[in-house]
CSV table of C-alpha atoms and ligand atoms in Angstrom, one decimal:
chain,number,residue,atom,x,y,z
A,300,MET,CA,19.3,25.1,12.5
A,301,ARG,CA,16.7,25.3,9.8
A,302,ALA,CA,14.0,22.4,9.9
A,303,ILE,CA,10.5,21.5,9.0
A,304,ILE,CA,8.9,20.6,12.2
A,305,GLN,CA,5.6,19.1,12.5
A,306,THR,CA,3.1,20.1,15.0
A,307,ALA,CA,0.0,17.8,14.7
A,308,TYR,CA,-1.6,15.2,12.5
A,309,GLY,CA,-2.9,17.0,9.4
A,310,ALA,CA,-2.7,18.2,5.8
A,311,PRO,CA,0.9,18.8,5.3
A,312,GLU,CA,0.5,23.0,4.5
A,313,GLN,CA,-1.1,23.0,7.9
A,314,VAL,CA,1.0,21.0,10.0
A,315,LEU,CA,4.8,21.5,8.6
A,316,THR,CA,6.2,24.5,9.5
A,317,LEU,CA,9.9,26.0,9.2
A,318,ALA,CA,11.7,26.5,12.4
A,319,GLU,CA,14.8,27.3,14.3
A,320,VAL,CA,16.0,24.0,16.4
A,321,GLU,CA,19.1,23.1,17.8
A,322,PRO,CA,20.8,20.5,16.0
A,323,PRO,CA,20.9,17.0,17.1
A,324,THR,CA,24.2,15.7,18.5
A,325,PRO,CA,25.5,11.7,17.3
A,326,ALA,CA,25.4,9.4,19.7
A,327,ARG,CA,27.4,6.2,19.3
A,328,GLY,CA,27.4,4.1,16.3
A,329,GLU,CA,25.8,7.8,14.8
A,330,VAL,CA,26.8,10.2,12.2
A,331,LEU,CA,26.0,14.0,12.1
A,332,ILE,CA,25.3,15.0,8.4
A,333,ARG,CA,25.1,18.3,6.9
A,334,THR,CA,22.0,17.3,4.2
A,335,ARG,CA,22.2,18.2,0.8
A,336,ALA,CA,19.2,16.4,-0.5
A,337,THR,CA,16.3,14.3,1.2
A,338,THR,CA,13.0,12.8,-0.5
A,339,VAL,CA,9.2,12.3,0.1
A,340,ASN,CA,8.3,8.2,0.7
A,341,THR,CA,5.1,6.9,1.5
A,342,PRO,CA,6.1,6.6,5.4
A,343,ASP,CA,6.6,10.5,5.4
A,344,TRP,CA,3.2,11.4,4.1
A,345,VAL,CA,1.3,8.5,6.3
A,346,THR,CA,3.0,10.4,9.7
A,347,VAL,CA,2.4,13.9,8.6
A,348,THR,CA,-1.3,13.0,7.7
A,349,GLY,CA,-1.8,10.2,10.3
A,350,THR,CA,-3.6,8.1,8.0
A,351,PRO,CA,-4.5,5.5,7.7
A,352,TRP,CA,-5.7,6.2,11.1
A,353,ALA,CA,-4.8,2.5,12.5
A,354,LEU,CA,-1.0,3.3,12.0
A,355,ARG,CA,-1.5,6.2,15.1
A,356,LEU,CA,-1.1,3.5,17.0
A,357,ARG,CA,2.5,2.6,15.5
A,358,PHE,CA,3.4,6.1,14.9
A,359,GLY,CA,1.9,8.1,17.8
A,360,LEU,CA,-1.8,8.8,18.8
A,361,THR,CA,-1.6,12.8,18.8
A,362,ARG,CA,1.5,13.3,16.5
A,363,PRO,CA,4.7,11.4,16.2
A,364,PRO,CA,7.3,11.9,19.1
A,365,SER,CA,9.8,13.3,16.6
A,366,PRO,CA,8.4,16.7,15.2
A,367,ILE,CA,11.1,16.4,12.3
A,368,ARG,CA,10.0,14.0,9.3
A,369,GLY,CA,12.1,12.3,6.3
A,370,ALA,CA,14.4,9.7,6.5
A,371,ASP,CA,16.5,9.3,3.1
A,372,ILE,CA,20.1,11.6,3.0
A,373,ALA,CA,22.4,12.8,0.9
A,374,GLY,CA,24.9,14.9,2.2
A,375,VAL,CA,28.3,15.6,4.1
A,376,VAL,CA,30.0,14.1,7.2
A,377,GLU,CA,30.1,16.8,9.9
A,378,ALA,CA,31.0,14.7,12.7
A,379,VAL,CA,31.2,11.0,14.2
A,380,GLY,CA,30.0,9.5,17.3
A,381,ALA,CA,31.9,7.0,19.2
A,382,GLY,CA,32.5,3.9,17.9
A,383,VAL,CA,32.3,5.1,14.0
A,384,THR,CA,35.5,4.6,12.2
A,385,ASP,CA,35.0,4.3,8.5
A,386,LEU,CA,33.3,7.7,7.9
A,387,GLN,CA,34.8,10.8,8.5
A,388,PRO,CA,33.9,14.6,8.5
A,389,PHE,CA,33.7,15.8,5.0
A,390,ASP,CA,32.9,12.4,3.4
A,391,ALA,CA,29.8,12.7,1.1
A,392,VAL,CA,27.5,9.7,2.1
A,393,PHE,CA,24.1,8.6,1.5
A,394,GLY,CA,21.5,6.4,2.8
A,395,SER,CA,18.8,6.5,5.8
A,396,ALA,CA,18.1,7.8,9.0
A,397,TRP,CA,15.1,5.4,9.5
A,398,THR,CA,15.1,3.8,13.3
A,399,ASN,CA,11.9,2.1,12.8
A,400,THR,CA,11.3,3.3,16.2
A,401,LEU,CA,9.4,6.5,17.2
A,402,ALA,CA,12.3,8.2,17.5
A,403,THR,CA,13.6,8.3,14.0
A,404,PRO,CA,15.3,11.7,13.8
A,405,GLY,CA,14.2,13.3,10.4
A,406,THR,CA,15.8,14.5,7.6
A,407,TYR,CA,13.9,17.7,6.6
A,408,CYS,CA,16.6,19.6,8.6
A,409,GLU,CA,20.1,21.1,7.9
A,410,LEU,CA,22.1,18.7,10.1
A,411,ALA,CA,20.5,15.2,10.7
A,412,VAL,CA,22.0,11.8,12.2
A,413,ALA,CA,21.6,8.5,10.8
A,414,ARG,CA,23.4,5.4,12.0
A,415,ASP,CA,26.5,4.5,10.3
A,416,ILE,CA,25.4,1.2,9.2
A,417,GLN,CA,22.8,2.9,7.1
A,418,LEU,CA,25.2,4.9,5.0
A,419,ILE,CA,27.7,4.5,2.2
A,420,ARG,CA,29.7,6.9,0.6
A,421,LYS,CA,28.0,8.8,-2.3
A,422,PRO,CA,29.3,7.7,-5.6
A,423,ASP,CA,30.5,10.9,-7.5
A,424,ALA,CA,28.3,10.0,-10.4
A,425,LEU,CA,25.2,10.7,-8.4
A,426,SER,CA,24.1,14.2,-7.3
A,427,PHE,CA,22.8,14.4,-3.9
A,428,GLU,CA,19.4,14.8,-5.0
A,429,GLU,CA,19.7,11.4,-7.2
A,430,ALA,CA,21.5,9.9,-4.4
A,431,ALA,CA,18.6,10.4,-1.8
A,432,SER,CA,15.6,10.0,-3.8
A,433,ALA,CA,17.0,6.6,-4.7
A,434,VAL,CA,17.0,4.7,-1.3
A,435,THR,CA,14.2,3.7,-0.2
A,436,SER,CA,12.2,3.2,-3.7
A,437,GLY,CA,15.4,2.1,-5.4
A,438,LEU,CA,16.1,-0.3,-2.6
A,439,THR,CA,12.2,-1.5,-2.3
A,440,ALA,CA,12.5,-2.0,-5.9
A,441,MET,CA,15.9,-3.8,-6.0
A,442,ILE,CA,15.0,-6.4,-3.1
A,443,GLY,CA,11.8,-7.1,-4.6
A,444,LEU,CA,13.0,-7.9,-7.8
A,445,TYR,CA,16.5,-9.5,-7.5
A,446,GLN,CA,16.2,-11.0,-3.9
A,447,VAL,CA,12.5,-11.8,-3.5
A,448,ALA,CA,11.1,-12.8,-7.2
A,449,LYS,CA,14.7,-13.4,-8.7
A,450,VAL,CA,13.5,-12.3,-12.2
A,451,GLN,CA,14.8,-14.6,-14.6
A,452,PRO,CA,15.5,-13.5,-18.5
A,453,GLY,CA,12.3,-14.2,-20.4
A,454,GLN,CA,9.9,-13.7,-17.5
A,455,ARG,CA,7.0,-11.9,-17.9
A,456,VAL,CA,6.8,-9.2,-15.5
A,457,LEU,CA,4.0,-6.7,-14.7
A,458,ILE,CA,4.7,-3.7,-12.6
A,459,ASN,CA,1.3,-1.7,-11.5
A,460,GLY,CA,2.3,1.9,-10.6
A,461,ALA,CA,5.0,1.7,-13.2
A,462,SER,CA,5.4,5.6,-13.3
A,463,GLY,CA,5.8,6.3,-9.4
A,464,GLY,CA,9.1,6.2,-6.9
A,465,VAL,CA,9.2,2.5,-6.7
A,466,GLY,CA,7.9,1.7,-10.4
A,467,THR,CA,10.4,3.6,-12.4
A,468,PHE,CA,13.2,1.5,-10.4
A,469,ALA,CA,11.2,-1.8,-11.1
A,470,VAL,CA,10.7,-1.1,-14.6
A,471,GLN,CA,14.6,-0.4,-15.5
A,472,MET,CA,15.2,-3.4,-13.1
A,473,ALA,CA,13.3,-6.1,-14.3
A,474,LYS,CA,14.0,-5.2,-17.7
A,475,ALA,CA,18.0,-5.1,-16.6
A,476,MET,CA,17.4,-8.8,-15.5
A,477,GLY,CA,15.8,-9.9,-18.9
A,478,GLY,CA,12.3,-9.5,-18.0
A,479,HIS,CA,9.6,-9.0,-20.8
A,480,VAL,CA,7.9,-5.7,-18.9
A,481,THR,CA,4.5,-4.8,-18.9
A,482,ALA,CA,4.2,-1.2,-17.1
A,483,VAL,CA,0.9,-0.1,-16.1
A,484,CYS,CA,0.2,3.5,-15.7
A,485,SER,CA,-2.1,6.2,-17.4
A,486,ALA,CA,-1.5,7.1,-20.9
A,487,ARG,CA,0.3,10.4,-19.9
A,488,ASN,CA,3.4,8.1,-18.6
A,489,GLU,CA,3.6,6.0,-21.4
A,490,VAL,CA,6.4,7.7,-22.9
A,491,LEU,CA,8.4,8.0,-19.6
A,492,VAL,CA,7.7,4.0,-18.8
A,493,ARG,CA,9.0,3.1,-22.3
A,494,SER,CA,11.7,5.1,-22.3
A,495,LEU,CA,12.9,3.2,-18.9
A,496,GLY,CA,12.5,0.0,-20.9
A,497,ALA,CA,8.7,-1.3,-20.7
A,498,ASP,CA,7.8,-3.5,-23.6
A,499,ALA,CA,4.0,-3.0,-23.1
A,500,VAL,CA,2.2,-0.3,-21.4
A,501,ILE,CA,-1.3,-0.7,-20.2
A,502,ASP,CA,-3.4,2.4,-20.0
A,503,TYR,CA,-5.3,1.7,-16.6
A,504,ASN,CA,-8.1,4.0,-17.9
A,505,ARG,CA,-8.5,2.0,-20.6
A,506,GLU,CA,-7.8,-1.6,-19.6
A,507,ASP,CA,-8.2,-3.4,-16.7
A,508,PHE,CA,-5.0,-5.9,-16.3
A,509,THR,CA,-6.8,-8.2,-14.0
A,510,GLN,CA,-9.5,-8.9,-16.6
A,511,GLY,CA,-7.2,-9.3,-19.5
A,512,ASP,CA,-6.0,-12.6,-21.1
A,513,ALA,CA,-2.1,-12.0,-20.4
A,514,ARG,CA,-0.6,-14.1,-17.4
A,515,TYR,CA,2.5,-12.9,-15.6
A,516,ASP,CA,5.2,-14.6,-13.7
A,517,VAL,CA,5.7,-12.0,-11.5
A,518,ILE,CA,3.6,-9.1,-10.5
A,519,LEU,CA,4.8,-6.3,-8.6
A,520,ASP,CA,1.7,-4.1,-7.2
A,521,ASN,CA,2.6,-0.4,-5.8
A,522,VAL,CA,-0.8,0.3,-6.0
A,523,MET,CA,-3.6,-2.7,-4.4
A,524,ASN,CA,-6.4,-0.9,-6.5
A,525,HIS,CA,-7.8,-4.4,-7.1
A,526,PRO,CA,-8.8,-6.9,-4.9
A,527,PRO,CA,-6.0,-9.2,-4.4
A,528,GLY,CA,-7.8,-12.4,-5.8
A,529,ARG,CA,-8.6,-10.4,-8.6
A,530,THR,CA,-4.7,-9.5,-9.4
A,531,ALA,CA,-3.7,-13.3,-8.8
A,532,ARG,CA,-5.9,-14.5,-11.3
A,533,ALA,CA,-3.4,-12.5,-14.0
A,534,LEU,CA,-0.7,-14.9,-12.6
A,535,ALA,CA,0.8,-17.5,-15.0
A,536,PRO,CA,0.8,-21.0,-13.1
A,537,GLY,CA,3.5,-20.8,-10.2
A,538,GLY,CA,3.7,-17.0,-10.6
A,539,LEU,CA,4.5,-14.4,-7.7
A,540,PHE,CA,2.3,-11.8,-6.5
A,541,MET,CA,4.3,-9.0,-4.4
A,542,PRO,CA,1.8,-6.7,-2.9
A,543,ASN,CA,3.4,-3.4,-2.3
A,544,SER,CA,0.9,-0.5,-1.1
A,545,VAL,CA,-0.5,0.3,1.9
A,546,GLY,CA,-3.2,2.1,-0.5
A,547,ASN,CA,-4.0,6.1,-0.5
A,548,SER,CA,-4.5,7.9,2.7
A,549,GLY,CA,-7.9,7.3,3.4
A,550,GLY,CA,-10.1,6.4,6.4
A,551,TRP,CA,-9.3,4.2,9.0
A,552,PHE,CA,-7.3,1.1,7.5
A,553,ALA,CA,-7.0,2.4,3.8
A,554,GLY,CA,-5.5,-0.6,1.8
A,555,LEU,CA,-4.2,-2.2,5.1
A,556,PRO,CA,-7.2,-5.1,4.7
A,557,ARG,CA,-6.1,-5.7,0.8
A,558,MET,CA,-2.6,-6.2,2.2
A,559,ALA,CA,-3.6,-8.9,5.2
A,560,ARG,CA,-6.1,-10.5,2.3
A,561,ALA,CA,-2.5,-11.1,0.2
A,562,TRP,CA,-1.0,-12.6,2.9
A,563,ALA,CA,-3.7,-14.9,3.4
A,564,MET,CA,-3.6,-16.1,0.1
A,565,GLY,CA,-0.5,-16.8,0.5
A,566,LEU,CA,-1.3,-19.6,2.8
A,567,THR,CA,-3.7,-21.3,0.6
A,568,GLY,CA,-1.2,-21.5,-2.5
A,569,THR,CA,-0.8,-18.8,-4.3
A,570,ARG,CA,3.1,-17.5,-4.2
A,571,VAL,CA,3.0,-14.2,-2.4
A,572,GLY,CA,6.2,-12.2,-1.8
A,573,PHE,CA,6.1,-9.6,0.6
A,574,ILE,CA,9.2,-6.8,0.2
A,575,THR,CA,10.8,-5.6,3.3
A,576,CYS,CA,12.9,-2.5,2.6
A,577,VAL,CA,16.3,-3.5,4.3
A,578,LEU,CA,18.5,-0.3,4.9
A,579,SER,CA,22.0,-2.2,5.0
A,580,ARG,CA,25.2,-1.2,3.8
A,581,GLU,CA,25.4,-4.2,1.2
A,582,ASN,CA,22.0,-3.3,-0.1
A,583,LEU,CA,23.3,0.1,-0.5
A,584,THR,CA,26.2,-0.6,-2.1
A,585,ALA,CA,24.4,-2.9,-4.6
A,586,LEU,CA,21.7,-0.2,-5.5
A,587,ALA,CA,24.7,2.3,-5.8
A,588,GLU,CA,26.5,-0.3,-8.5
A,589,LEU,CA,23.4,-0.7,-10.2
A,590,LEU,CA,22.9,3.0,-10.5
A,591,VAL,CA,26.7,3.9,-11.5
A,592,SER,CA,26.9,0.9,-13.7
A,593,GLY,CA,24.3,-0.7,-14.2
A,594,GLY,CA,22.1,1.6,-16.7
A,595,ILE,CA,19.3,2.5,-14.0
A,596,ARG,CA,18.5,6.0,-13.5
A,597,VAL,CA,16.9,7.9,-11.1
A,598,VAL,CA,13.7,9.5,-12.4
A,599,ILE,CA,13.2,12.8,-10.2
A,600,ASP,CA,9.5,14.7,-10.6
A,601,ARG,CA,10.6,17.9,-9.3
A,602,THR,CA,13.2,18.9,-6.9
A,603,VAL,CA,12.0,21.6,-4.1
A,604,PRO,CA,13.9,23.8,-1.4
A,605,LEU,CA,13.9,22.8,2.2
A,606,GLU,CA,11.3,25.7,2.6
A,607,GLN,CA,8.5,23.9,0.5
A,608,ALA,CA,8.8,20.3,2.2
A,609,ALA,CA,5.1,20.9,2.9
A,610,GLU,CA,4.2,21.2,-0.6
A,611,ALA,CA,6.5,18.5,-1.8
A,612,VAL,CA,4.4,15.9,0.6
A,613,ALA,CA,1.2,17.5,-0.6
A,614,TYR,CA,2.1,16.6,-4.1
A,615,MET,CA,3.1,13.1,-3.2
A,616,LEU,CA,-0.5,12.9,-1.5
A,617,THR,CA,-1.9,13.4,-5.1
A,618,HIS,CA,-0.1,10.0,-6.1
A,619,ARG,CA,0.5,11.7,-9.5
A,620,ALA,CA,4.2,11.9,-9.0
A,621,ARG,CA,6.4,10.5,-12.2
A,622,GLY,CA,9.5,8.9,-10.0
A,623,GLN,CA,10.7,10.7,-6.9
A,624,ILE,CA,10.3,14.1,-5.3
A,625,ALA,CA,13.4,15.7,-4.1
A,626,ILE,CA,14.1,18.1,-1.6
A,627,SER,CA,17.3,20.1,-1.7
A,628,VAL,CA,18.8,21.6,1.5
A,629,GLY,CA,21.5,24.1,1.8
B,150,NAP,N1,7.5,-2.4,0.6
B,150,NAP,C1,8.2,-1.2,1.1
B,150,NAP,O1,9.3,-1.5,2.1
B,150,NAP,C2,8.0,0.0,0.1
B,150,NAP,C3,9.0,0.9,0.7
B,150,NAP,C4,8.4,2.1,-0.1
B,150,NAP,C5,7.3,2.3,-0.5
B,150,NAP,N2,6.2,1.0,-0.8
B,150,NAP,C6,4.9,1.2,-1.0
B,150,NAP,O2,4.9,1.2,-2.7
B,150,NAP,C7,4.1,1.8,-3.1
B,150,NAP,C8,4.4,2.7,-4.4
B,150,NAP,O3,4.9,4.0,-3.7
B,150,NAP,P1,5.5,4.8,-4.7
B,150,NAP,O4,6.3,5.9,-4.0
B,150,NAP,O5,6.0,4.3,-6.1
B,150,NAP,O6,4.2,5.8,-5.1
B,150,NAP,P2,4.0,7.1,-5.9
B,150,NAP,O7,5.6,7.3,-6.3
B,150,NAP,O8,3.0,7.8,-5.2
B,150,NAP,O9,2.9,6.7,-7.2
B,150,NAP,C9,2.5,7.5,-8.2
B,150,NAP,C10,2.4,6.9,-9.4
B,150,NAP,O10,1.4,5.9,-9.0
B,150,NAP,C11,0.6,6.1,-10.5
B,150,NAP,N3,-0.9,5.3,-10.2
B,150,NAP,C12,-1.6,6.2,-9.5
B,150,NAP,N4,-2.9,5.3,-9.6
B,150,NAP,C13,-2.8,4.0,-10.4
B,150,NAP,C14,-3.4,3.2,-10.9
B,150,NAP,N5,-4.5,3.3,-10.4
B,150,NAP,N6,-2.9,1.9,-11.6
B,150,NAP,C15,-1.4,2.4,-12.1
B,150,NAP,N7,-0.9,3.7,-11.6
B,150,NAP,C16,-1.3,4.5,-11.0
B,150,NAP,C17,0.7,7.4,-10.9
B,150,NAP,O11,0.4,7.2,-12.4
B,150,NAP,P3,-0.5,8.2,-13.0
B,150,NAP,O12,-0.4,9.5,-12.6
B,150,NAP,O13,-0.3,7.9,-14.5
B,150,NAP,O14,-1.8,7.6,-12.4
B,150,NAP,C18,2.2,8.1,-10.0
B,150,NAP,O15,3.1,7.9,-11.7
B,150,NAP,C19,3.3,2.8,-1.6
B,150,NAP,O16,1.8,2.7,-1.6
B,150,NAP,C20,4.1,2.3,-0.6
B,150,NAP,O17,3.3,1.7,0.3
B,150,NAP,C21,6.8,-0.1,0.1
């Protein structure tokens, strides 16, 4: 099968190449999927570039053991492993192949394996590209706003990084929950975030939300470009800060120290909520419901063919994507 394989850590165009490899075999509890679409998320560029370097301790010192990147997937079941009873060949499915181990098998390939407990049937109303693009970013926004923050009608919600993969879902979901939504992005994305439901827009090139007078009940920070203590000053009394970024790709630690400081603030009185993207069927079903009947749409910046996966990861690294970057396979 055709696959994009990674030969070392480095710039995407230099270390990701198209190759012919043996297809995987589904083990017990796994499903073999003919990939129709996948996408680019933060773990993909982190594991391609090997930055922040500290994360090599987790993902592999010289390169990740598994050569194929990608985790979110939509496709058609080709075969099922032992013990899989509720999915069968020809079912259209979507979900994630992420295993939280060094052995995540990858989805930038024509045939991928994923655990059945991280897959559900794809609603007909969603294209394969929309379904794959929604998984990690949509679940992160959904878990953050519905399960961690539990946004209440009338609450003031600020989304920093409102025009990105997570942000475009978060703006819509916070609005759907009845929040008053302030979106922080650059001026070129104002029309987009207003079309998603933002009540107010702050252009970060003209105004620093941490220095203004406005106070927010919930701050979802997908950028972490301000020291957490400064961001927390924009919280209303009792407000919740959700730090959600390892920052850009630079250096040894990138945004990790800021995440650590945000965590420490949680010990000294600030309400801090971290988002863990739980890839369960229950969460995927709730997300699908929001996408099919809840008025939440998947914003896709661009769709590229599998051969251009390196360009897709490089584009993600610019941190300028509007919504998600989809990779179409087959
Ligand atoms: N907790 C989890 O499980 C989980 C899961 C997925 C992702 N994440 C985290 O979520 C974060 C966001 O991911 P993403 O995929 O949404 O990122 P992304 O798509 O790369 O974000 C790109 C967007 O960020 C905006 N942006 C860049 N600099 C900005 C600034 N200074 N202020 C406001 N907006 C700015 C850009 O808009 P402009 O072009 O207008 O600047 C662009 O639209 C990542 O850092 C990742 O670590 C966490």
